[in-house]
Short mmCIF file of C-alpha atoms in Angstrom, two decimals:
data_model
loop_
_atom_site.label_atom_id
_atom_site.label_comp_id
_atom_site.label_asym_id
_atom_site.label_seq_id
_atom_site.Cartn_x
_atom_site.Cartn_y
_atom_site.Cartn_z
CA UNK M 1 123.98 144.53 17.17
CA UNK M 2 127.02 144.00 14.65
CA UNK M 3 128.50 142.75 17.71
CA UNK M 4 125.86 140.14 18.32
CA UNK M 5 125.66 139.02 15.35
CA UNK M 6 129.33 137.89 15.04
CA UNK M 7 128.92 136.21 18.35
CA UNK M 8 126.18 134.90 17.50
CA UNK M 9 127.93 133.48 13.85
CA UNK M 10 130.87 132.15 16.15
CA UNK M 11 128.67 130.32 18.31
CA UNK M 12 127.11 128.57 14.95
CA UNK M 13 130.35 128.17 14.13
CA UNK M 14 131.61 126.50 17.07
CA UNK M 15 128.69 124.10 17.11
CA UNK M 16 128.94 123.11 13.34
CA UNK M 17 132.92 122.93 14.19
CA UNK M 18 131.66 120.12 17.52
CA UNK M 19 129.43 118.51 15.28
CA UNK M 20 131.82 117.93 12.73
CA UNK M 21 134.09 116.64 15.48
CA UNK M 22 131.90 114.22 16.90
CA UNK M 23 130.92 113.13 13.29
CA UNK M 24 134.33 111.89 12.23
CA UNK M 25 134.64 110.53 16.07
CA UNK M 26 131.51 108.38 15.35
CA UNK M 27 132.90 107.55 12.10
CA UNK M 28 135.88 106.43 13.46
CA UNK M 29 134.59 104.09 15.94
CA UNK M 30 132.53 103.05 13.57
CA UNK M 31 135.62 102.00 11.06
CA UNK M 32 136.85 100.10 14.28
CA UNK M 33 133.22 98.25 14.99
CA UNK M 34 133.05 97.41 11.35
CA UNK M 35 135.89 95.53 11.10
CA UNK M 36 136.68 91.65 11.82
CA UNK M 37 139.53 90.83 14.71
CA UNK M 38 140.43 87.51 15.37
CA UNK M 39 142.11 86.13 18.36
CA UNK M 40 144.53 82.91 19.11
CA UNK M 41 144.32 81.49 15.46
CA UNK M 42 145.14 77.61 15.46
CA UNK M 43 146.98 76.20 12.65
CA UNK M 44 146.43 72.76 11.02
CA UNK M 45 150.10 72.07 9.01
CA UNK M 46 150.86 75.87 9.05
CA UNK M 47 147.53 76.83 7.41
CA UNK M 48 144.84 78.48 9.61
CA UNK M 49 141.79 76.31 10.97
CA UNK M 50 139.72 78.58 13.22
CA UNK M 51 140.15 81.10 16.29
CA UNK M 52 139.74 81.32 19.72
CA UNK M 53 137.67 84.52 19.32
CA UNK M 54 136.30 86.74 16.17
CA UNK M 55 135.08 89.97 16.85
CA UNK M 56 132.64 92.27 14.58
CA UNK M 57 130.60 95.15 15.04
CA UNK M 58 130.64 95.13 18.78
CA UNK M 59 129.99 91.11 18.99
CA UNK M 60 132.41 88.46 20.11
CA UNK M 61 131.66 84.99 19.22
CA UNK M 62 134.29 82.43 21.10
CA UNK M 63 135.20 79.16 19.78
CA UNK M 64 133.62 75.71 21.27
CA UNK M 65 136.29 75.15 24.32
CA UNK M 66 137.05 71.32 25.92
CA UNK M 67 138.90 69.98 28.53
CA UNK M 68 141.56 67.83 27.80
CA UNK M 69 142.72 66.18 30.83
CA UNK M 70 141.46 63.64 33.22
CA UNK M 71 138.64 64.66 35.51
CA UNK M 72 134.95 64.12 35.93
CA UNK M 73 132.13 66.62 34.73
CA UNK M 74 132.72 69.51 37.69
CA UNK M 75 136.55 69.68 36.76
CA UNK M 76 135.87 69.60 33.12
CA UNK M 77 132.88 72.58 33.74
CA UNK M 78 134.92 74.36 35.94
CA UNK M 79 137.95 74.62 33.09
CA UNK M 80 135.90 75.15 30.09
CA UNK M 81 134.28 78.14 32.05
CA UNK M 82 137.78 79.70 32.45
CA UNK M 83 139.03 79.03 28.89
CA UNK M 84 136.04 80.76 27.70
CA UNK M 85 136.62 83.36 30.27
CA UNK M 86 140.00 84.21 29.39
CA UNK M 87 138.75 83.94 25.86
CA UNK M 88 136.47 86.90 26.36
CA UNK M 89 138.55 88.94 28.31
CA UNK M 90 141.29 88.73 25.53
CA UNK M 91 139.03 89.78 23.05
CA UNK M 92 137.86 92.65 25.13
CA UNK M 93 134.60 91.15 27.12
CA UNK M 94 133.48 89.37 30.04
CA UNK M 95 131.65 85.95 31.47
CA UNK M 96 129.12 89.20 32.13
CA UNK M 97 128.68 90.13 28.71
CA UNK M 98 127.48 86.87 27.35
CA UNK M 99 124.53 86.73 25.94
CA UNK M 100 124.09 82.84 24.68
CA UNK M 101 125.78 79.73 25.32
CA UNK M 102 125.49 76.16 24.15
CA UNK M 103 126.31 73.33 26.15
CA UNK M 104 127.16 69.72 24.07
CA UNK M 105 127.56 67.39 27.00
CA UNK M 106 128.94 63.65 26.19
CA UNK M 107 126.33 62.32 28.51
CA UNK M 108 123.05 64.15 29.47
CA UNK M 109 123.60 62.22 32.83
CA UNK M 110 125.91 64.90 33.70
CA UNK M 111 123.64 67.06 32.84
CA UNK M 112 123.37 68.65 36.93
CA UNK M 113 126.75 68.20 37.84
CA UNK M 114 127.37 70.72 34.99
CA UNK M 115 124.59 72.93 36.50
CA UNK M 116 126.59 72.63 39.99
CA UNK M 117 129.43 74.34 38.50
CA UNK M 118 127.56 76.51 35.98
CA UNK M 119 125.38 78.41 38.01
CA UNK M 120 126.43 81.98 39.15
CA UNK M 121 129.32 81.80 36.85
CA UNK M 122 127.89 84.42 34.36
CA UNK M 123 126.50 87.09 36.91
CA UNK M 124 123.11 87.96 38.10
CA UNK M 125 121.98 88.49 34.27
CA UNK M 126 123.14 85.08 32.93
CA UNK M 127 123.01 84.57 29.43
CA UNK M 128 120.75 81.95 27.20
CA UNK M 129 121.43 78.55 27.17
CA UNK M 130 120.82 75.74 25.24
CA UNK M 131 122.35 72.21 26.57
CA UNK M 132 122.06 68.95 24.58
CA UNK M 133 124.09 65.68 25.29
CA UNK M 134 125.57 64.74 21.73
CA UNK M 135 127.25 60.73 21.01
CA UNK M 136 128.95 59.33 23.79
CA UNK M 137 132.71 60.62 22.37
CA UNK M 138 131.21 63.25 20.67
CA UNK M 139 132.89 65.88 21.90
CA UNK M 140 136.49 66.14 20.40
CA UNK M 141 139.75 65.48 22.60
CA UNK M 142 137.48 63.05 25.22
CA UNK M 143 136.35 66.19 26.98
CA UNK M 144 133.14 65.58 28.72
CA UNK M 145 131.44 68.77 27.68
CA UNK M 146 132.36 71.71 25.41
CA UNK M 147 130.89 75.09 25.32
CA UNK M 148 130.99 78.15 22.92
CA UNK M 149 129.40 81.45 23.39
CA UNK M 150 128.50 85.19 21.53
CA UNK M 151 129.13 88.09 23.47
CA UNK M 152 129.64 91.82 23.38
CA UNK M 153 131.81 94.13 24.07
CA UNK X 1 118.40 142.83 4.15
CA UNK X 2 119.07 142.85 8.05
CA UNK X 3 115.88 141.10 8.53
CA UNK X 4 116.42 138.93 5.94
CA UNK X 5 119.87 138.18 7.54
CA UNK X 6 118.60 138.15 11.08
CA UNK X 7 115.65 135.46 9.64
CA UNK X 8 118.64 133.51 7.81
CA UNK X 9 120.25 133.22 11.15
CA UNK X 10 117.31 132.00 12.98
CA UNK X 11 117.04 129.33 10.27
CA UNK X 12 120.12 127.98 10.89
CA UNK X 13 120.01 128.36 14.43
CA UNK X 14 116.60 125.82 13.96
CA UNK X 15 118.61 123.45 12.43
CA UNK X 16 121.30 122.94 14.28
CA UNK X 17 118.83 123.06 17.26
CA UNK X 18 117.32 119.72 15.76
CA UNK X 19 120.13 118.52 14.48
CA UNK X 20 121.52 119.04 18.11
CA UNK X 21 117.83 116.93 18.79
CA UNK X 22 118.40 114.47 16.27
CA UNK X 23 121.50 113.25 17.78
CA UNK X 24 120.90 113.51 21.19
CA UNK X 25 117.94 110.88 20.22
CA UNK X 26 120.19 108.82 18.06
CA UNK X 27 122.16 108.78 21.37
CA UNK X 28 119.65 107.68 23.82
CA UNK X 29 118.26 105.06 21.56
CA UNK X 30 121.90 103.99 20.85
CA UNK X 31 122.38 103.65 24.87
CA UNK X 32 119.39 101.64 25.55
CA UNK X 33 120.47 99.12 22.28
CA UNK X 34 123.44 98.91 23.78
CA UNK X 35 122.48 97.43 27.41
CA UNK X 36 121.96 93.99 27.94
CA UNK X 37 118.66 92.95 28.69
CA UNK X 38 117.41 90.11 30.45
CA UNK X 39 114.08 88.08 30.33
CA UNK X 40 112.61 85.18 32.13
CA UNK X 41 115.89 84.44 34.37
CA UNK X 42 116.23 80.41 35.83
CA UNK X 43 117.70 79.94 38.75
CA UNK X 44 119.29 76.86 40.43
CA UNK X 45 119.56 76.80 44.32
CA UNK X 46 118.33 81.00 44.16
CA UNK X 47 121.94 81.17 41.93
CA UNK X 48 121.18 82.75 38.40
CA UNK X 49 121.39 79.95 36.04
CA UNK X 50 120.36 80.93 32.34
CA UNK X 51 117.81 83.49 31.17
CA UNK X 52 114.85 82.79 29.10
CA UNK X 53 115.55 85.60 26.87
CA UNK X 54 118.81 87.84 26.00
CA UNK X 55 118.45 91.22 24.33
CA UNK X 56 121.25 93.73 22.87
CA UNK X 57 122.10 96.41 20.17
CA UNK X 58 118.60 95.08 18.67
CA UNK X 59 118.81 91.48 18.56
CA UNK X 60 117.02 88.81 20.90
CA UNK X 61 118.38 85.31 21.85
CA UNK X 62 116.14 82.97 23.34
CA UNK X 63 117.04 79.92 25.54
CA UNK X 64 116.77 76.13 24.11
CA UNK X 65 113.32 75.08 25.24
CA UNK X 66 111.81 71.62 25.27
CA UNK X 67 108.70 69.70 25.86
CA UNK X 68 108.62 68.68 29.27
CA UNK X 69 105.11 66.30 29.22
CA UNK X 70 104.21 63.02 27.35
CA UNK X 71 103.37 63.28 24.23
CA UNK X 72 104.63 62.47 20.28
CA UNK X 73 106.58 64.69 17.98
CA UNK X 74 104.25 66.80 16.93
CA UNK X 75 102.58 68.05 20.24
CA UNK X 76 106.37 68.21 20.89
CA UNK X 77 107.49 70.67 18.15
CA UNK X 78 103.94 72.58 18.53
CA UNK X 79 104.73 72.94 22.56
CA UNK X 80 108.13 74.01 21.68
CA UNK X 81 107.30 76.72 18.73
CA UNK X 82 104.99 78.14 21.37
CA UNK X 83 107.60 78.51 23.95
CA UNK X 84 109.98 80.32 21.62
CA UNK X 85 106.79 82.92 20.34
CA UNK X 86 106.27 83.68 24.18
CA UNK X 87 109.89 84.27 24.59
CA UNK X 88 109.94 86.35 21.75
CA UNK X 89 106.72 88.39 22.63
CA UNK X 90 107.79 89.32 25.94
CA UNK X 91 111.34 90.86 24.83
CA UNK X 92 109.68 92.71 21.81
CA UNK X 93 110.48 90.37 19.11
CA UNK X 94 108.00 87.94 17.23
CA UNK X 95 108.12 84.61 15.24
CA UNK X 96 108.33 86.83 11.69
CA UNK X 97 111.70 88.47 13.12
CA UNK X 98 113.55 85.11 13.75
CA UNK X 99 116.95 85.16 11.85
CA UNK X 100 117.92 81.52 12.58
CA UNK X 101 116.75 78.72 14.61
CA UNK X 102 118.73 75.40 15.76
CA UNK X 103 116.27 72.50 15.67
CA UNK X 104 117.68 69.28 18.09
CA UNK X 105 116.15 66.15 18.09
CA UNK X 106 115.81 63.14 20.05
CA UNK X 107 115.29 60.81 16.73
CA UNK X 108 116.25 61.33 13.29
CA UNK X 109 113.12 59.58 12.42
CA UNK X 110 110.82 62.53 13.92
CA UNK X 111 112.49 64.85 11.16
CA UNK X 112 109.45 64.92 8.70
CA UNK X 113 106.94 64.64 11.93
CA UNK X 114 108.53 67.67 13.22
CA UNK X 115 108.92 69.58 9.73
CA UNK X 116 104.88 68.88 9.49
CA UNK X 117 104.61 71.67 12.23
CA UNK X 118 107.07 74.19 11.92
CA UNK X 119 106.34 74.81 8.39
CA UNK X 120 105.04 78.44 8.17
CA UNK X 121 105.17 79.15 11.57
CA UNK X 122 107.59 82.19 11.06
CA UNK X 123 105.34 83.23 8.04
CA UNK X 124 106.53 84.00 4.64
CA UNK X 125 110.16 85.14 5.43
CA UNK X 126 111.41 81.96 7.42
CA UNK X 127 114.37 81.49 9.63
CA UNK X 128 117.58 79.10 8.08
CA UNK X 129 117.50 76.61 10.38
CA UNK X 130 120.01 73.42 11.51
CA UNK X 131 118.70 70.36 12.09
CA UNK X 132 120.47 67.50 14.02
CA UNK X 133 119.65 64.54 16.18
CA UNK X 134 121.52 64.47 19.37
CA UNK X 135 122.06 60.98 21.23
CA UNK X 136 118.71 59.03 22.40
CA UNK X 137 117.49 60.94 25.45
CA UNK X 138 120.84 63.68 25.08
CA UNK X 139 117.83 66.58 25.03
CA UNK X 140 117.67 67.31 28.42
CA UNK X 141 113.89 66.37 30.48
CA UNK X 142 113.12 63.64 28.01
CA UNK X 143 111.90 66.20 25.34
CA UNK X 144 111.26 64.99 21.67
CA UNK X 145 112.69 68.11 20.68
CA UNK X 146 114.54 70.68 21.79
CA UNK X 147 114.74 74.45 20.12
CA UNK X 148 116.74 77.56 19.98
CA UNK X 149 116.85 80.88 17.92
CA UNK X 150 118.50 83.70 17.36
CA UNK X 151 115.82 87.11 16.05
CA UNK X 152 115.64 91.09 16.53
CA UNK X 153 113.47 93.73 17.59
CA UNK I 1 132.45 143.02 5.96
CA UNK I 2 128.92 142.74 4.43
CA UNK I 3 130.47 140.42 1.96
CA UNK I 4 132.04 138.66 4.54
CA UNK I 5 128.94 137.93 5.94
CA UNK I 6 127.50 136.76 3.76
CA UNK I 7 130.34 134.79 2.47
CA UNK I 8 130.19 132.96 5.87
CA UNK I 9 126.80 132.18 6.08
CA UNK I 10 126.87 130.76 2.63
CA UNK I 11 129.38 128.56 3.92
CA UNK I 12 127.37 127.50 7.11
CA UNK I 13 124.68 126.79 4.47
CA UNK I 14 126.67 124.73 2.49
CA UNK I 15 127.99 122.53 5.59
CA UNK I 16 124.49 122.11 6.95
CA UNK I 17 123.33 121.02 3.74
CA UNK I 18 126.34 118.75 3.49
CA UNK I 19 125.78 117.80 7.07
CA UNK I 20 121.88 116.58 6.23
CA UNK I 21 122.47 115.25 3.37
CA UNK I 22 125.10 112.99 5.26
CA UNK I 23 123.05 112.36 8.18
CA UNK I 24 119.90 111.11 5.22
CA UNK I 25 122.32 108.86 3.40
CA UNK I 26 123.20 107.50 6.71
CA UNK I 27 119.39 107.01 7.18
CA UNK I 28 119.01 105.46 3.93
CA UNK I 29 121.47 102.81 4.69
CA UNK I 30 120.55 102.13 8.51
CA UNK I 31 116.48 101.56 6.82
CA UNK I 32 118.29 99.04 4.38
CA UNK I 33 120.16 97.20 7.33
CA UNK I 34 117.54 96.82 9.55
CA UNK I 35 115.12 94.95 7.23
CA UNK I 36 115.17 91.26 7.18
CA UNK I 37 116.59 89.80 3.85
CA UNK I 38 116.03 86.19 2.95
CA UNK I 39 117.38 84.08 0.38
CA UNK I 40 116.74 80.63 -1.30
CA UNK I 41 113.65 79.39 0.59
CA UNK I 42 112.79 76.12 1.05
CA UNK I 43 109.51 74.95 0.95
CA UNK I 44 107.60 72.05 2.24
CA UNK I 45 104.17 71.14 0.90
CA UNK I 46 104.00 75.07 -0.51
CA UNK I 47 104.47 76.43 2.79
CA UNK I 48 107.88 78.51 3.41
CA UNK I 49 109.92 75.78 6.01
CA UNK I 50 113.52 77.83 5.96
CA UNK I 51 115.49 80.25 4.39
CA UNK I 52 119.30 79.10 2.78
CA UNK I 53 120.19 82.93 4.30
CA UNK I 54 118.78 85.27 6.53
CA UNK I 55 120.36 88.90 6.62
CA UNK I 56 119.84 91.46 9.18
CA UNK I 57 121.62 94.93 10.35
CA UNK I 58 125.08 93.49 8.28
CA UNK I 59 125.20 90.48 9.76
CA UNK I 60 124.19 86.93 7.51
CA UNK I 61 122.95 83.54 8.72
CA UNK I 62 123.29 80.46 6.78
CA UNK I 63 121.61 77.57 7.22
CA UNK I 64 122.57 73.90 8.51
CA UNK I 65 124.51 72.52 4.88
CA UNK I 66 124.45 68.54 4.06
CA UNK I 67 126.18 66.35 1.53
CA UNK I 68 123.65 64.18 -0.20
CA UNK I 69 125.45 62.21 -2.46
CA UNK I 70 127.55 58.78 -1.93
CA UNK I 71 130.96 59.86 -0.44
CA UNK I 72 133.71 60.38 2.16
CA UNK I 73 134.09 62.60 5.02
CA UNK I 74 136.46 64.68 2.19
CA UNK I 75 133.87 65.21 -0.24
CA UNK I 76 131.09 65.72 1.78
CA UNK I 77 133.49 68.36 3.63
CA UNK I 78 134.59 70.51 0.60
CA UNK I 79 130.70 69.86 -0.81
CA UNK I 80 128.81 71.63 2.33
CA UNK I 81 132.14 74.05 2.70
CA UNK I 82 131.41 75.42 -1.47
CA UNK I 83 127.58 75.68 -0.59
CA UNK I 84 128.45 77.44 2.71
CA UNK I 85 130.39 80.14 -0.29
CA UNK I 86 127.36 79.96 -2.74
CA UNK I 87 124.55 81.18 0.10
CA UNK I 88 127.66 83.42 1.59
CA UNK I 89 128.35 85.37 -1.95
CA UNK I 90 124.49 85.17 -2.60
CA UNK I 91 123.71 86.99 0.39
CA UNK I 92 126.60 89.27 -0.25
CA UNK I 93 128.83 88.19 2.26
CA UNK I 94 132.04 85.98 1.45
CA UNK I 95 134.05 83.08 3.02
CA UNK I 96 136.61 85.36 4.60
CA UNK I 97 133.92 87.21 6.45
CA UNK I 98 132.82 84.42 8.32
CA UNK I 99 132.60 84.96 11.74
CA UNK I 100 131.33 81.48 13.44
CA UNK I 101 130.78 77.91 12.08
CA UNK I 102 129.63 75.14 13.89
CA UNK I 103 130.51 71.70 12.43
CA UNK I 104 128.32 68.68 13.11
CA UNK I 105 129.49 65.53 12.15
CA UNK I 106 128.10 62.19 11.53
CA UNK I 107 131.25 60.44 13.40
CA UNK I 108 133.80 61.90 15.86
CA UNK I 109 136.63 59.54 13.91
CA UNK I 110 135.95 62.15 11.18
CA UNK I 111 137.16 65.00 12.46
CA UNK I 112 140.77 64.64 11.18
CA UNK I 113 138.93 64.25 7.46
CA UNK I 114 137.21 66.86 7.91
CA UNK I 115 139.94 68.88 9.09
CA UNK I 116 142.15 68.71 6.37
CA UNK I 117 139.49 69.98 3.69
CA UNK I 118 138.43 72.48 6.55
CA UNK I 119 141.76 74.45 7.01
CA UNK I 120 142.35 77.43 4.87
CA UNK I 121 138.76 78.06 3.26
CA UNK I 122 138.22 80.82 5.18
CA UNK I 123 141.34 82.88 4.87
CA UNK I 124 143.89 84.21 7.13
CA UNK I 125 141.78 85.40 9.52
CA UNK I 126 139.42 82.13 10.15
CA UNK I 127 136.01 82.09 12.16
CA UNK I 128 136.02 80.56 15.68
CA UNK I 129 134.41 76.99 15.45
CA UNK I 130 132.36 74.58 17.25
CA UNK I 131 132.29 70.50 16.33
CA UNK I 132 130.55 67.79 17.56
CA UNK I 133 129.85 64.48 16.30
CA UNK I 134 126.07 63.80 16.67
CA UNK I 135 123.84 60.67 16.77
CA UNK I 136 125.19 58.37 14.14
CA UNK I 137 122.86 59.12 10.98
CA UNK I 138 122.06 62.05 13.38
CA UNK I 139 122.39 64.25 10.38
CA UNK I 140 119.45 64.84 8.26
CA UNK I 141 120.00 63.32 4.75
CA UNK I 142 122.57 60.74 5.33
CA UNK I 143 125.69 63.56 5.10
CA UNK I 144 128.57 62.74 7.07
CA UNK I 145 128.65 66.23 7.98
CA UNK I 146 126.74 69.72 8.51
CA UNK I 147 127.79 73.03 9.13
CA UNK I 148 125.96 76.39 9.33
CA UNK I 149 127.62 79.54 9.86
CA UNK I 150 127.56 83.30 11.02
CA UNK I 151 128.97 86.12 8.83
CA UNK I 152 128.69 89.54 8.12
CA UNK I 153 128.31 91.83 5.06
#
């Protein structure tokens, strides 16, 4: 009986001991979650202007990304989908993991050869999307479209 | 005493027994927050294009929607309010629980047309919201207006 | 050995009383983060048409900000960037904690403006951005620029 009862006040023991453990575990991960990351600052004249990625509480929002260069709308798609891609993957997500994206096209004409190259490139749960065609121009740097997105991780 | 020890003992034995309970709820709740959820999925040429509705760790994103039928701006923004609530509705959320909605127009000149009808249509508690007109025609399927927002569950 | 005892199941006591009171402050504070908060409504006609800030489960939403005065694209800029801080601090929430701003502008040849006023409001550790220029007079109130942002608490 005496016996028992100190196994049985170990096994309490050992439980509050786990609890406790997982607890401060939680906690910890928590401290981690509840904190704000920021990936691939850019600078304006040495002072910062915005980032690639900011992270927060187990959300990743990724900055609006362009294409620079020559190309028509498919090109242009096709490399905004990978800078946003390695954006996420930096930051700890994937093109999986997205749960809302916004299109700002500089001409709702190319508003399905956008599709062509969209389609299938967030798996078979694709994300939200909202797609508008802003001033012709309007997209900074001449790119035809630019896209930003909020993930998870 | 001994009983009064052994009935201690079984006390603490039925707390840590729901405590144990308690967590392992916390935990399954936690896991199903923490999937992504898809509603209402568009495809183009049977390839997943964007959802209707995305849901995670207890908040809902719902797709841009537009009015896609002839009409002025008020069956417009009416049409559209409607599309969001259904949206909503079906992934657990309502118009009351909207944290922030992106209003695009076609024509700066529909503003007050379009205010006329979304006033208290997410009840007391409303939404911020961002209003902008995109280029003539740059919502996409000719709609007057074109709506997005971001709410939980 | 009695003493013992009881000695150590005053001490299991104590830690599960420790333990729920822990687990009912963390309760408390979950109830308090998931209700919806909003701040400086705006109404139209007496009816509630949008909140200045929406807060939900520590995260903040503020709405779409204008410049309605006569000015450049550098007053208008640090104008809607101070009452981005007023909702921010209002809400609870603070420029360095923003996580995502999107930046509409009334003319693409503005962005270098708006840059300059732009860079270093929001710290060290800046939010990831989005910016378009919309219709011309595409934002609501004659301001050469809007912005709305995402932060946390």
């Amino acid at each position: 009986m005496q016996e028992q009862r100190r196994s049985i006040i170990k096994k309490i023991f050992a439980s509050l001991v786990a609890f406790t453990g997982l607890g401060l575990a939680a906690h910890a991960k928590a401290e981690t979650r509840n904190k704000k990351e920021v990936f691939n600052v850019a600078d304006e004249q040495d002072i910062p202007l915005f980032s690639g990625a900011t992270k927060f509480g187990g959300m990743v929002f990724i900055a609006g990304k362009g294409a620079h260069f020559t190309g028509d709308i498919k090109s242009h798609t096709d490399h905004v989908l990978k800078e946003l891609e390695k954006e996420l993957v930096n930051a700890g997500s994937s093109m999986e993991k997205v749960l809302k994206v916004t299109v700002y096209l500089n001409d709702i004409n190319d508003y399905k050869g956008m599709n062509e190259v969209f389609k299938g490139r967030f798996g078979k749960n694709p994300p939200v999307r909202s797609t508008i065609a802003v001033a012709k121009g309007g997209v900074p740097g001449d790119s035809l479209v630019e896209m930003d997105c909020i993930a998870y991780v």
